[in-house]
mmCIF file of C-alpha atoms and ligand atoms in Angstrom:
data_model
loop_
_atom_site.group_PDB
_atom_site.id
_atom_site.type_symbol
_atom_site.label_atom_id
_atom_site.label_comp_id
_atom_site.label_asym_id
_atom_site.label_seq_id
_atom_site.Cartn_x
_atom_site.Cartn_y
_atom_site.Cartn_z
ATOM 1 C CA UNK F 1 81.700 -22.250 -35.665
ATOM 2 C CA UNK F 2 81.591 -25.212 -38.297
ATOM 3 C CA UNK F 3 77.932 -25.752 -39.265
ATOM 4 C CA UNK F 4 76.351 -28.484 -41.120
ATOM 5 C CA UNK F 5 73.483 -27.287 -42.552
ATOM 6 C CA UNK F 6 70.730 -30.967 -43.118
ATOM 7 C CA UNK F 7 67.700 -30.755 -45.607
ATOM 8 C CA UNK F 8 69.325 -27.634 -46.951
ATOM 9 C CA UNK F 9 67.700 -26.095 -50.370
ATOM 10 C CA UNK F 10 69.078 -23.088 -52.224
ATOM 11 C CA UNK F 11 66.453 -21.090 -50.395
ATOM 12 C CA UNK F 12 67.788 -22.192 -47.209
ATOM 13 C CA UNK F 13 71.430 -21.359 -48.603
ATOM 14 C CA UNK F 14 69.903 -17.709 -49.562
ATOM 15 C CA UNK F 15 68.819 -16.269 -46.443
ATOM 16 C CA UNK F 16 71.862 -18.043 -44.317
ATOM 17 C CA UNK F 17 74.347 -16.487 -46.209
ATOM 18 C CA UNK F 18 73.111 -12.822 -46.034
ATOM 19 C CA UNK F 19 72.476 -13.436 -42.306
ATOM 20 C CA UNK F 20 75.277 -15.021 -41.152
ATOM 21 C CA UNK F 21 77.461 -12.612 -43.181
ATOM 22 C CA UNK F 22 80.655 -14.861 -42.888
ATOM 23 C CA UNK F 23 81.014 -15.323 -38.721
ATOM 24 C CA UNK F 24 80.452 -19.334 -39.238
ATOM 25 C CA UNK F 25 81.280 -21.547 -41.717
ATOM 26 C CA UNK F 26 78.191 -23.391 -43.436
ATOM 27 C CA UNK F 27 78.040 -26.478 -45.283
ATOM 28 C CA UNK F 28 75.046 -26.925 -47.195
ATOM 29 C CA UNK F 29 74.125 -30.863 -46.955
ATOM 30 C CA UNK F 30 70.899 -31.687 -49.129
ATOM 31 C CA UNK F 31 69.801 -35.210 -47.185
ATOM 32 C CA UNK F 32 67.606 -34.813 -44.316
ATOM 33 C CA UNK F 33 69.704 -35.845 -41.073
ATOM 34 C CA UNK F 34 68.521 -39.347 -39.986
ATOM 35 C CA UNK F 35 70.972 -42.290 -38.624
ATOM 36 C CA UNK F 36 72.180 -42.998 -42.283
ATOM 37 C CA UNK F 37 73.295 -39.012 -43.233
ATOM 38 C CA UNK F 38 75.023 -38.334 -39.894
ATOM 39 C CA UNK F 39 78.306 -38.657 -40.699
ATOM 40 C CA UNK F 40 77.877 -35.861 -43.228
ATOM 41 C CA UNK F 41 77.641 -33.643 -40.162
ATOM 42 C CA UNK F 42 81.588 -34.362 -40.704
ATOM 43 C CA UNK F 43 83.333 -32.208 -37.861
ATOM 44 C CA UNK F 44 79.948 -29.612 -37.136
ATOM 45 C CA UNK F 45 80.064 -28.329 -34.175
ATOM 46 C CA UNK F 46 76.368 -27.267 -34.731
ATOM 47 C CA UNK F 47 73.795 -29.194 -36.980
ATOM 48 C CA UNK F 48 71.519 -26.550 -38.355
ATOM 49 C CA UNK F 49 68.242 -28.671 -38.969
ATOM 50 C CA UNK F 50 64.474 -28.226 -40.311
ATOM 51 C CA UNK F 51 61.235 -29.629 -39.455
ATOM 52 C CA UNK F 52 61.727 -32.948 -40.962
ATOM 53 C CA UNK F 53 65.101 -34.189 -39.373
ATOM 54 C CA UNK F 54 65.209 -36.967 -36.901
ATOM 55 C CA UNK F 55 66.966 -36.052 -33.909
ATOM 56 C CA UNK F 56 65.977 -39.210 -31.652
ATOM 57 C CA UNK F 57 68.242 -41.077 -28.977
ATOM 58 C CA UNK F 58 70.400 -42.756 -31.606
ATOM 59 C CA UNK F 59 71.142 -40.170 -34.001
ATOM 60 C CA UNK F 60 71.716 -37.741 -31.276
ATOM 61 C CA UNK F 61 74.388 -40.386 -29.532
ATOM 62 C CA UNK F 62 76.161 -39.636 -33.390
ATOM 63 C CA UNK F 63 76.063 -36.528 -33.184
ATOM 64 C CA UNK F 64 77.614 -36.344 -29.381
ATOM 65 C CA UNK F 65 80.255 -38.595 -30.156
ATOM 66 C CA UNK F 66 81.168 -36.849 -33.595
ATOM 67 C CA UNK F 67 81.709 -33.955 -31.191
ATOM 68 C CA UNK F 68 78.417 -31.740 -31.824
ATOM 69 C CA UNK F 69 77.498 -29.507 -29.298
ATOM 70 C CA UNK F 70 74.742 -27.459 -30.588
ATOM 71 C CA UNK F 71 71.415 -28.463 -32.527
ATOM 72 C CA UNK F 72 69.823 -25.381 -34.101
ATOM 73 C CA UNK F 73 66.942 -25.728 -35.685
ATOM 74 C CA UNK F 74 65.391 -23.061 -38.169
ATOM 75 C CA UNK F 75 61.660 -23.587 -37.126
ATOM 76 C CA UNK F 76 59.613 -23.288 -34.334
ATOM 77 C CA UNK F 77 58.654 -26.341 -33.397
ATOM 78 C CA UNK F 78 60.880 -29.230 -31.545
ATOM 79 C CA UNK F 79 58.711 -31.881 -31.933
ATOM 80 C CA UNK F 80 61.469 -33.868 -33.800
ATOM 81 C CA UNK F 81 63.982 -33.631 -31.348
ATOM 82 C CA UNK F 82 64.673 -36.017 -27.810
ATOM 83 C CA UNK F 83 65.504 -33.386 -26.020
ATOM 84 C CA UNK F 84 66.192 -35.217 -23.007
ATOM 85 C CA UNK F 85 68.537 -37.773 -24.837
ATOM 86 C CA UNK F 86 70.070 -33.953 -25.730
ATOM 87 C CA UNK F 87 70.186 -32.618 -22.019
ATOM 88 C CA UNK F 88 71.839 -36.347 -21.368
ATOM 89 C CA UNK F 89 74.719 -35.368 -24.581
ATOM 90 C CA UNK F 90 74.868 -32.010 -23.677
ATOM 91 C CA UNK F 91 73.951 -31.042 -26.337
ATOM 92 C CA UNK F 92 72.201 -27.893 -26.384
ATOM 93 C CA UNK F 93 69.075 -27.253 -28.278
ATOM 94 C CA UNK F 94 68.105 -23.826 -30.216
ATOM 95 C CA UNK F 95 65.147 -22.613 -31.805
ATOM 96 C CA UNK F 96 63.259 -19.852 -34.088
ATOM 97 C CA UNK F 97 60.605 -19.242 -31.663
ATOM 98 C CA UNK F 98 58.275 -16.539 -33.261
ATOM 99 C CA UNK F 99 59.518 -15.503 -36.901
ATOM 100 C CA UNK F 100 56.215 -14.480 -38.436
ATOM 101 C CA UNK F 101 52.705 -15.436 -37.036
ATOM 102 C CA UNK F 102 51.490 -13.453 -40.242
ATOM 103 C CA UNK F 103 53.186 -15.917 -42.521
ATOM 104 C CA UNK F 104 51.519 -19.066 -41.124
ATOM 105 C CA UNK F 105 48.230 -17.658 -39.893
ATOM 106 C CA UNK F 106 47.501 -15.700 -43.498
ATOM 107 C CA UNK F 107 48.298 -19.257 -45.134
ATOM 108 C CA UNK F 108 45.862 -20.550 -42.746
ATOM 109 C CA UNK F 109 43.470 -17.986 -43.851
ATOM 110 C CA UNK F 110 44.330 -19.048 -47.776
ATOM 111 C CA UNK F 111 43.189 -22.706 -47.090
ATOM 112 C CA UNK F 112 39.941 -21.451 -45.319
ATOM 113 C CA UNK F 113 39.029 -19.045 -48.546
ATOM 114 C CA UNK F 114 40.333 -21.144 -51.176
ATOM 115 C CA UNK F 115 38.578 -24.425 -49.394
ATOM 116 C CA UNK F 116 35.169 -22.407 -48.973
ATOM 117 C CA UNK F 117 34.633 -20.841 -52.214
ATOM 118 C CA UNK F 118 36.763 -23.788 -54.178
ATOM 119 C CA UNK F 119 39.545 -22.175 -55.797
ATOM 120 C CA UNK F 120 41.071 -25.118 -56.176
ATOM 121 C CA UNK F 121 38.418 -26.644 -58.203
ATOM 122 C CA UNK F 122 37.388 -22.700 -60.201
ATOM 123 C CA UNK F 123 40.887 -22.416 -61.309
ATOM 124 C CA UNK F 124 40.883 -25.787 -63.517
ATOM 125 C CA UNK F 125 37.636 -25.289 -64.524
ATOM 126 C CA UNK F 126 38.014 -21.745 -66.123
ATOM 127 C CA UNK F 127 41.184 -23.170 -67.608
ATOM 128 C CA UNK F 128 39.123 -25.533 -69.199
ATOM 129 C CA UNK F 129 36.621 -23.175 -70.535
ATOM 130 C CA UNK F 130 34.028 -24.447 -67.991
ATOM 131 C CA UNK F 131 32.305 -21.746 -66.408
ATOM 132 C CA UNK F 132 29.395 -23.882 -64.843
ATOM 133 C CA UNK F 133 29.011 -22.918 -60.766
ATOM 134 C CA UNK F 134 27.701 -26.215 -60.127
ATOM 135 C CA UNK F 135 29.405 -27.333 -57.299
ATOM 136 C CA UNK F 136 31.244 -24.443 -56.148
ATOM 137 C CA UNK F 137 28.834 -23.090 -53.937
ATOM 138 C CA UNK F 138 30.149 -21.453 -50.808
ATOM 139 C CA UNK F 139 29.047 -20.004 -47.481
ATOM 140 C CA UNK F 140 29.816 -16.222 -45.854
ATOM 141 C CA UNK F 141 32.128 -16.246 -43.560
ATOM 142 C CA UNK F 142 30.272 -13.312 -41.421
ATOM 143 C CA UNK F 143 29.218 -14.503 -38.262
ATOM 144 C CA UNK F 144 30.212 -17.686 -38.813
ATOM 145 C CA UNK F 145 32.424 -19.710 -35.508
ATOM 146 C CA UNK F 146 35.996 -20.185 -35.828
ATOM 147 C CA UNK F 147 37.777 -22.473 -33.090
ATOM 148 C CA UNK F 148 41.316 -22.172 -32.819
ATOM 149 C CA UNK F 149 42.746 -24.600 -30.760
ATOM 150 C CA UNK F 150 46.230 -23.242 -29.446
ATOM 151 C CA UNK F 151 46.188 -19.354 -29.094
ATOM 152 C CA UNK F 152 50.178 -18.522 -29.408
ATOM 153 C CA UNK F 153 51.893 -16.222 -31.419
ATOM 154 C CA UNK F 154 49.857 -17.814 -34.684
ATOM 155 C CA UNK F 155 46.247 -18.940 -33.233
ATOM 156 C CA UNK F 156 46.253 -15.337 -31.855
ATOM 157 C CA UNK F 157 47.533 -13.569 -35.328
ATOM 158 C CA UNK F 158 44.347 -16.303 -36.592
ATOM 159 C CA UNK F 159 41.738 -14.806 -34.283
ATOM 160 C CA UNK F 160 42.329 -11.106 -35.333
ATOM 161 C CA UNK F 161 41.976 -11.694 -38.696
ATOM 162 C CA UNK F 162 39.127 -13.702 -38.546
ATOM 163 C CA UNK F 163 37.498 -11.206 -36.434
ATOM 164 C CA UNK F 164 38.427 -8.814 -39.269
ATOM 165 C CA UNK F 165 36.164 -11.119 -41.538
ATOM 166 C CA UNK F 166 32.931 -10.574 -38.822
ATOM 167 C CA UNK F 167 33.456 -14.377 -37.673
ATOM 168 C CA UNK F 168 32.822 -15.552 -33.846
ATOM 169 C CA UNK F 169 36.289 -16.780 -32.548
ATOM 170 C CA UNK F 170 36.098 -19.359 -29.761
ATOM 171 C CA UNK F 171 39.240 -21.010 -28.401
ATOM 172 C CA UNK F 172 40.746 -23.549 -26.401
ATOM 173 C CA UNK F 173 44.254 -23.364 -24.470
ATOM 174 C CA UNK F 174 46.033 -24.443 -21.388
ATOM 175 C CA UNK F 175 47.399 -21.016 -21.074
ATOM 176 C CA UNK F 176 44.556 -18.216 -22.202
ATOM 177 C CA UNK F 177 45.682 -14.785 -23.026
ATOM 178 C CA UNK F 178 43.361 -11.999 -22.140
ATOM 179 C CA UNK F 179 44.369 -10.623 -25.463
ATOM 180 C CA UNK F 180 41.918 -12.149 -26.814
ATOM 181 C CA UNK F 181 38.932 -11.092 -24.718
ATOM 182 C CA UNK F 182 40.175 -7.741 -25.897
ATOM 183 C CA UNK F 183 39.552 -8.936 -29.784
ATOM 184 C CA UNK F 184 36.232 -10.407 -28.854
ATOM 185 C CA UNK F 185 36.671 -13.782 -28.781
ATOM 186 C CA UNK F 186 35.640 -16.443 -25.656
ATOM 187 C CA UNK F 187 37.880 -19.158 -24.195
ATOM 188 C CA UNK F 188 35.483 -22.637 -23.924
ATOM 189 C CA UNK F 189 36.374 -26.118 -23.211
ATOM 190 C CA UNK F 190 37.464 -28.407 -26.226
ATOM 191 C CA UNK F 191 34.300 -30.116 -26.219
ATOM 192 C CA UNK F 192 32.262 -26.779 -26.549
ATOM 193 C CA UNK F 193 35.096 -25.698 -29.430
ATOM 194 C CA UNK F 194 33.976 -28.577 -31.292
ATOM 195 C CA UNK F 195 30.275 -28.792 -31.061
ATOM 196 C CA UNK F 196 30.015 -24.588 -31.426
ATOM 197 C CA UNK F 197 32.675 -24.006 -34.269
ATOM 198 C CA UNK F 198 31.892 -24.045 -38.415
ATOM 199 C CA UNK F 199 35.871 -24.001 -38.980
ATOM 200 C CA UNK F 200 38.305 -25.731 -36.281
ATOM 201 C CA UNK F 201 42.183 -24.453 -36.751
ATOM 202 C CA UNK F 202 45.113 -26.254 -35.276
ATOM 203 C CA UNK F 203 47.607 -24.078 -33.750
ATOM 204 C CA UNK F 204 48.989 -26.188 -30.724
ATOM 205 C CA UNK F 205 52.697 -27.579 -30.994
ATOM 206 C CA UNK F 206 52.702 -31.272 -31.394
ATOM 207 C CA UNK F 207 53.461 -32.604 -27.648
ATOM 208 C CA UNK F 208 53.188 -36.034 -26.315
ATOM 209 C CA UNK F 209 49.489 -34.946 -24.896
ATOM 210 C CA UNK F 210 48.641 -33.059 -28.612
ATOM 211 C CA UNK F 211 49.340 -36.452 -30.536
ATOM 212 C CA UNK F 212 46.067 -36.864 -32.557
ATOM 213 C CA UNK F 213 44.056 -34.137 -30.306
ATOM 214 C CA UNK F 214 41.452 -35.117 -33.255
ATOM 215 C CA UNK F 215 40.663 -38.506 -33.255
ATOM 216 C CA UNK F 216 37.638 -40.365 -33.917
ATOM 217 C CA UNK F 217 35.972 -39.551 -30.757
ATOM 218 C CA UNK F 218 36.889 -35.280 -31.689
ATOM 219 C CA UNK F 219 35.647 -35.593 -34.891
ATOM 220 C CA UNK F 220 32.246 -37.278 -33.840
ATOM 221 C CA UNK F 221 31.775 -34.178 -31.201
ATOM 222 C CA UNK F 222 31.683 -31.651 -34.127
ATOM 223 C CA UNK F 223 29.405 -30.138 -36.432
ATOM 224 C CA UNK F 224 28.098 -31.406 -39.195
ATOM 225 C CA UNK F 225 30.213 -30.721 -42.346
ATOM 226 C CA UNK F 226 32.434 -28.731 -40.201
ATOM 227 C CA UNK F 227 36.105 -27.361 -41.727
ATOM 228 C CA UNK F 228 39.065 -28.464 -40.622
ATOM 229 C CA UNK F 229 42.120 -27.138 -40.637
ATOM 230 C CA UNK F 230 46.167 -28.129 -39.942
ATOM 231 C CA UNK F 231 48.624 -25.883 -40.506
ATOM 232 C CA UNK F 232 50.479 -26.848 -36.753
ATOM 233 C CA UNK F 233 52.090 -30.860 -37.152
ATOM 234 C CA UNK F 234 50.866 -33.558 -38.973
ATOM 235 C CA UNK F 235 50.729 -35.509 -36.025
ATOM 236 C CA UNK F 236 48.006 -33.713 -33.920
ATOM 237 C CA UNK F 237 45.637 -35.358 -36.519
ATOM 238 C CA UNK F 238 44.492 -38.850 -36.521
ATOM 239 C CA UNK F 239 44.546 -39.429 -40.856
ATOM 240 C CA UNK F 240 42.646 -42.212 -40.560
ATOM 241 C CA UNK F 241 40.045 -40.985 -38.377
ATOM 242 C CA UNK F 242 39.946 -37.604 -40.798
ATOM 243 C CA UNK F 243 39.275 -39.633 -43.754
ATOM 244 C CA UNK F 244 36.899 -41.883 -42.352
ATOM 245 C CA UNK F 245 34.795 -38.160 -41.087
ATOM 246 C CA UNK F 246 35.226 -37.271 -45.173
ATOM 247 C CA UNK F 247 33.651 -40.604 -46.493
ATOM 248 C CA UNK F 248 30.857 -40.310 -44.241
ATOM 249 C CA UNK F 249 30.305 -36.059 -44.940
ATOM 250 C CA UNK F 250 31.126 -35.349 -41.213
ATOM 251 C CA UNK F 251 34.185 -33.410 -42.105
ATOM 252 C CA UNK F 252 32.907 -31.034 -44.555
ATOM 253 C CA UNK F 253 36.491 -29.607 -45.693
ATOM 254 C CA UNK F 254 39.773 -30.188 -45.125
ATOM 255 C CA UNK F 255 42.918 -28.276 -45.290
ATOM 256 C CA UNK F 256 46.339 -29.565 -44.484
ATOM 257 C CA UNK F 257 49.720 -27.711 -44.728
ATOM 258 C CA UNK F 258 51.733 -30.566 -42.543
ATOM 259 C CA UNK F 259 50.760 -34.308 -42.824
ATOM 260 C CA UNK F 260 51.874 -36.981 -40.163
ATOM 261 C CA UNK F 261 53.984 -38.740 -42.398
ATOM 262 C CA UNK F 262 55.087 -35.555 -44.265
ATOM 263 C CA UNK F 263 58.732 -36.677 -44.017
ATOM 264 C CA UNK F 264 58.880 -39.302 -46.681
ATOM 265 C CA UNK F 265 57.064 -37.075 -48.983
ATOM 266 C CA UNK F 266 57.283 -32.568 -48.664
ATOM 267 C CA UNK F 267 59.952 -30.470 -49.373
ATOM 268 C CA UNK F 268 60.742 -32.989 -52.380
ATOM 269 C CA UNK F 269 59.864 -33.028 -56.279
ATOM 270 C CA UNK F 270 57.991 -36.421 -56.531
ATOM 271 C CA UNK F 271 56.124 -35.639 -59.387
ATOM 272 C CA UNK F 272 57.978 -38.374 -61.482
ATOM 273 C CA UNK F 273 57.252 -40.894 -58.881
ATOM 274 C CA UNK F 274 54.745 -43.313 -58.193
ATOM 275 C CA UNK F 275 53.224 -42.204 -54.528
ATOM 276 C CA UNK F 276 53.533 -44.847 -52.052
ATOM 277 C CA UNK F 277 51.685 -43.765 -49.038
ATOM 278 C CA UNK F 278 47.903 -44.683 -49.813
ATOM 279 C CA UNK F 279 46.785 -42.659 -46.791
ATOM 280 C CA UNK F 280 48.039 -39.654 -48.639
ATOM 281 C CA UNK F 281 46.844 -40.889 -52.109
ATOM 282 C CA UNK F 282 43.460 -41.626 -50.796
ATOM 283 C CA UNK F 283 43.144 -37.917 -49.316
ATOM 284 C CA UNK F 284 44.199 -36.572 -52.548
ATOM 285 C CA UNK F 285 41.107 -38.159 -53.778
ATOM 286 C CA UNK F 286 38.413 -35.989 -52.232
ATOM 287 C CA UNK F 287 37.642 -32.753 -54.152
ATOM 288 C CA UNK F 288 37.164 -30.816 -50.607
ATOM 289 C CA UNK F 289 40.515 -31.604 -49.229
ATOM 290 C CA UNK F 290 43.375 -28.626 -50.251
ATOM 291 C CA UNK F 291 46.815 -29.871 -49.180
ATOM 292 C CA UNK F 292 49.902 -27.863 -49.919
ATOM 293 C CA UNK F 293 53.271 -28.966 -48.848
ATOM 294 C CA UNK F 294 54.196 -27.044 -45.620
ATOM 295 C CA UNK F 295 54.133 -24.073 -46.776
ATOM 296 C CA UNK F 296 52.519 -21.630 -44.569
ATOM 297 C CA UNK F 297 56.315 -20.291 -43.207
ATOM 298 C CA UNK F 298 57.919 -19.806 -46.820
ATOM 299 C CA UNK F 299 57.307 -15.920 -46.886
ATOM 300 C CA UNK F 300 60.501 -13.645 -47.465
ATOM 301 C CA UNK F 301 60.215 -11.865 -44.071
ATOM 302 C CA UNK F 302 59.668 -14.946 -42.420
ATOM 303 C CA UNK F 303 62.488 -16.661 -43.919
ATOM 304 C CA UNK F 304 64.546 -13.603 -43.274
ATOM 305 C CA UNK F 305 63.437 -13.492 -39.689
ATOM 306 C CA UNK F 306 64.421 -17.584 -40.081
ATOM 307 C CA UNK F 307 67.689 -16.901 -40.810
ATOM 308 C CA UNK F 308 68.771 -14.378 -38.603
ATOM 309 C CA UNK F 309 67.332 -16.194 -35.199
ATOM 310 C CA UNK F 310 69.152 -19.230 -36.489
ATOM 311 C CA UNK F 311 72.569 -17.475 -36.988
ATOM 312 C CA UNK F 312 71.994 -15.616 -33.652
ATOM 313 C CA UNK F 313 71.349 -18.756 -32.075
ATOM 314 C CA UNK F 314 74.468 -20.407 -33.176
ATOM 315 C CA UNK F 315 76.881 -16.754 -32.104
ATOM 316 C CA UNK F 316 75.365 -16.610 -28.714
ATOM 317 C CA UNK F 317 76.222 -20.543 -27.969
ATOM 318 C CA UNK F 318 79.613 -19.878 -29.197
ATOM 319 C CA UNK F 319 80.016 -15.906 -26.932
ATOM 320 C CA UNK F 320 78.114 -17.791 -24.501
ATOM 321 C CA UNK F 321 77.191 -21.450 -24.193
ATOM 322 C CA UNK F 322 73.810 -20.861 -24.483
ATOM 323 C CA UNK F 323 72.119 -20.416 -27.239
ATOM 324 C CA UNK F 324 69.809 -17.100 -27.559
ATOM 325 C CA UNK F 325 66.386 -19.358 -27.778
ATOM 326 C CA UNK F 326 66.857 -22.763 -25.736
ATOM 327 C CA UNK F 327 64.787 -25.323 -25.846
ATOM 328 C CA UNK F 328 64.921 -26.799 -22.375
ATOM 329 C CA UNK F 329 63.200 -30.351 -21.477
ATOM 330 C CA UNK F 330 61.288 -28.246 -19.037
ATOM 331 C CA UNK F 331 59.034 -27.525 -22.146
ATOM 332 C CA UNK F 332 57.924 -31.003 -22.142
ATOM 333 C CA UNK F 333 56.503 -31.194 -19.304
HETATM 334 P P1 LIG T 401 53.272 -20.817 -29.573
HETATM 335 O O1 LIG T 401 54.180 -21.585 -28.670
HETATM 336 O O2 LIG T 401 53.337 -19.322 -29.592
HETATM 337 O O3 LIG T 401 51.746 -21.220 -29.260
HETATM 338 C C1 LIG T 401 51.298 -22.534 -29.060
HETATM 339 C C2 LIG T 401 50.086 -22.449 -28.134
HETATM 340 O O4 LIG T 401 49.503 -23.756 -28.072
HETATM 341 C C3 LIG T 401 50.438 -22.032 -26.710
HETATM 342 O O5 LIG T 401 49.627 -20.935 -26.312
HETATM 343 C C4 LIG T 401 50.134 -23.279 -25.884
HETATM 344 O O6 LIG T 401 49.676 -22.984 -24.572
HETATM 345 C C5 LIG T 401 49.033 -23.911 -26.734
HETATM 346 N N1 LIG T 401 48.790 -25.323 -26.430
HETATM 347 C C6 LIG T 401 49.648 -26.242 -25.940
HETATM 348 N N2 LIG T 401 48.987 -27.401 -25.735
HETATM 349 C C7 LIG T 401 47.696 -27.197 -26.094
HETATM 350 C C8 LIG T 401 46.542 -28.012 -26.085
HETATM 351 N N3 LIG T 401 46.575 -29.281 -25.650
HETATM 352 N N4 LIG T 401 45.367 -27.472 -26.518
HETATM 353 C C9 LIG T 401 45.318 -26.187 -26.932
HETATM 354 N N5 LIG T 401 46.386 -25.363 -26.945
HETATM 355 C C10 LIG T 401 47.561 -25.871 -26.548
HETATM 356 O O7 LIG T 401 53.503 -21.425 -31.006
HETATM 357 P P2 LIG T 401 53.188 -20.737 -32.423
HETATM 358 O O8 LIG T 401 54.366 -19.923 -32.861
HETATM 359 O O9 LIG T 401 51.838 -20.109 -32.376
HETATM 360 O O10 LIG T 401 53.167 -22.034 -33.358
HETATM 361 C C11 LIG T 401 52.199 -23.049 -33.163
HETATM 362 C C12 LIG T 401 52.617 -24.293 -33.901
HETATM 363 O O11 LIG T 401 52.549 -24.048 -35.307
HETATM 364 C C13 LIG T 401 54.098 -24.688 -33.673
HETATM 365 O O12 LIG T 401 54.234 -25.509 -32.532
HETATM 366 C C14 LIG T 401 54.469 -25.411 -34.920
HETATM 367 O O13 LIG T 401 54.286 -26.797 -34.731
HETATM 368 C C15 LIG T 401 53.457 -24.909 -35.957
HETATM 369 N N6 LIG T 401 54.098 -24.153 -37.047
HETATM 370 C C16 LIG T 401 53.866 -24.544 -38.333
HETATM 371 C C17 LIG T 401 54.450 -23.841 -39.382
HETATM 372 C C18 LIG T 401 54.189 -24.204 -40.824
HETATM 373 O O14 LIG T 401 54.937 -23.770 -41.708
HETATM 374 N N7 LIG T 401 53.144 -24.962 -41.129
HETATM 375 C C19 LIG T 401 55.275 -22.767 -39.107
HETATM 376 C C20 LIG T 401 55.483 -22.377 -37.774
HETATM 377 C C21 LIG T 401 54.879 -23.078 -36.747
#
C-alpha cells in the first residue's frame, strides 16, 4: 500500500523501514498533517500519523476525497482523531495499543525521582561547582501514597513498581483489575485518591469525560504540597488551574511529559526561537516543575514494538479490510 508517513523524523524513518521490510511503500513527510499539509498525503492510501496530527471533520473529508482509506496511527492514544467523522468516510482507524507500559511508566518513575530529590536543580549546581544542599531536600518514598488514576497497561506497570519502592498504591478506574489487589494496592473513589495520595499519576486516555479531570475544584481536594504527575495527554490537566495550585504551594511538584497545547511546541527544535505560549513560559518558571517533551515512549523496544504494530496494522487492512487494532467509535462511548 502507498503510505504517507506525517510528523515523520529520521527516528520514525528507522524503525519503519526495518519493520515494514519493503511490503508498502513509505513516504516520509516532515509537517504534521493539519488542513494546510493534506495534500502531501498525495495518492496514500494510508496516512501513518503521531500524537500531534489533527484528524478532525475537515481534514478527514481531505483525506476521504483524496481517496484514503486507512488512518494508522503509531501511538496509543486516539484522542486526535473524529472517529465518527471516520466511521462516516469509511475510513478505518488503526492503532498501537500496548507497545511498552515499561517505557512510559519507568519515565513516569524518572519524573517522580528526579522531581523529589531535584536532579534537575543538583545537576547545574555541581556543574557549577556548587555543592550547597540547600534546597534540595527530599522525602522517602517508603510508605508514602501513590494514586494512579487510570490502571491500564501503564497505571498498572506504575503500581508494581511503586510497590517495589515500599509506597501505598491507591487507584481510581471505571474498569478495576483485580490485578492489582494481588500487588497490594486498593481501588477508592477519586475524591479519596486525592485527599489520601502524596504523588497523583495520570494514566487515563484523554476522553471527552477525562478533559481536565484536574481542575481547580481536584486540585483544592488534595494534599498539601502534593506531586503531580502527567505523562497520559496534556489535556486531562487544567494549566491554568495547575499553575495557580504552584503559586499558592498547593501543588508541591509537578511533572509533565505531554502539555495541552504540546502541538505548537514538542517534537520540534525551538531553541532559537522566542516562546510564544506564556502558559508554558510561566511553568518553566517554577524550580519544582520538570517538563520533558513527550518522551516517556522513545525507548528502542518501544519504538520497535511501534513500528511493527503500525506496519501490521496497515498489511492486515490491505489482506483484510480491517486493520489488526481498530479503533471503533464504540470506544467513545
Ligand atoms: P489503557 O487503555 O491500557 O488504560 C487506560 C485506563 O484508563 C483504562 O483502564 C481505563 O478504564 C482507564 N480510564 C478511563 N477513563 C478513566 C477515568 N475517568 N478515570 C480513571 N481511569 C480511567 O491505556 P495505556 O496503554 O495504559 O495508556 C494510558 C494513556 O497514556 C494513553 O491513553 C495515552 O494517552 C497515554 N500515553 C502516553 C505516552 C507518552 O509517551 N507520554 C505513551 C503511551 C500512552
Amino acid at each position: 500500500m502507498k503510505v504517507g508517513v506525517f510528523s515523520s523524523k529520521p527516528y520514525d524513518r528507522q524503525f519503519l523501514d526495518a519493520a515494514n521490510g519493503g511490503r508498502h511503500r513509505l513516504t516520509y513527510i516532515e509537517p504534521r498533517l493539519t488542513a494546510e499539509t493534506v495534500a502531501l498525503s498525495d495518492t496514500a492510501d494510508v496516512v501513518c500519523v503521531f500524537v500531534n496530527d489533527q484528524l478532525d471533520r475537515a481534514v478527514i473529508k481531505k483525506l476521504s476525497q483524496r481517496g484514503v482509506r486507512l488512518i494508522a496511527l503509531r501511538c496509543a492514544g486516539f484522542n486526535n482523531v473524529d472517529l465518527a467523522a471516520a466511521e462516516a468516510a469509511g475510513i478505518a482507524v488503526g492503532r498501537v495499543p500496548g507497545y511498552s507500559p515499561h517505557a512510559v511508566a519507568e519515565h513516569t518513575v524518572a519524573l517522580i525521582l528526579s522531581l523529589n530529590r531535584k536532579m534537575h536543580r543538583a545537576y547545574v549546581r555541581v556543574r557549577e561547582g556548587n555543592f550547597a544542599l540547600d534546597g534540595l531536600l527530599g522525602f522517602d518514598l517508603h510508605k508514602h501514597t501513590v494514586g494512579i488514576i487510570g490502571t491500564g497497561r501503564i497505571g498498572m506497570t506504575l503500581a508494581g513498581i511503586m510497590r517495589g519502592f515500599g509506597c501505598h498504591v491507591l487507584a481510581c478506574d471505571p474498569s478495576p483489575d483485580p490485578a492489582l489487589e494481588r500487588l497490594g494496592g486498593a481501588y477508592v473513589d477519586m475524591d479519596e485518591l486525592l485527599a489520601r495520595s502524596d504523588i497523583v499519576s495520570l494514566h487515563c486516555p484523554l476522553t471527552p469525560h477525562t478533559r481536565h479531570i484536574i481542575d481547580a475544584t481536584a486540585i483544592s481536594r488534595m494534599k498539601p504540597g502534593v506531586m503531580l504527575i502527567n505523562t497520559s495527554r496534556g489535556a486531562v490537566i487544567d494549566t491554568q488551574a495547575v499553575t495557580a495550585g504552584l503559586k499558592s504551594g498547593r501543588v508541591g511538584y509537578l511533572g509533565l511529559d505531554v502539555y495541552e497545547e504540546e502541538g505548537d511546541l514538542f517534537f520540534e527544535d525551538l531553541s532559537n526561537q522566542m516562546i510564544q505560549d506564556d502558559v508554558f513560559a510561566r511553568l518553566l518558571t517554577f524550580p519544582n516543575v520538570l517538563i520533558t517533551g513527550h518522551q516517556a515512549f522513545f525507548t528502542d523496544q518501544a519504538m520497535s514494538a511501534i513500528a511493527a504494530t503500525t506496519i501490521n496494522n496497515i498489511s492486515t487492512f490491505e489482506d483484510t479490510g480491517r486493520p489488526a487494532h481498530e479503533v471503533s467509535v464504540e470506544r467513545l462511548a
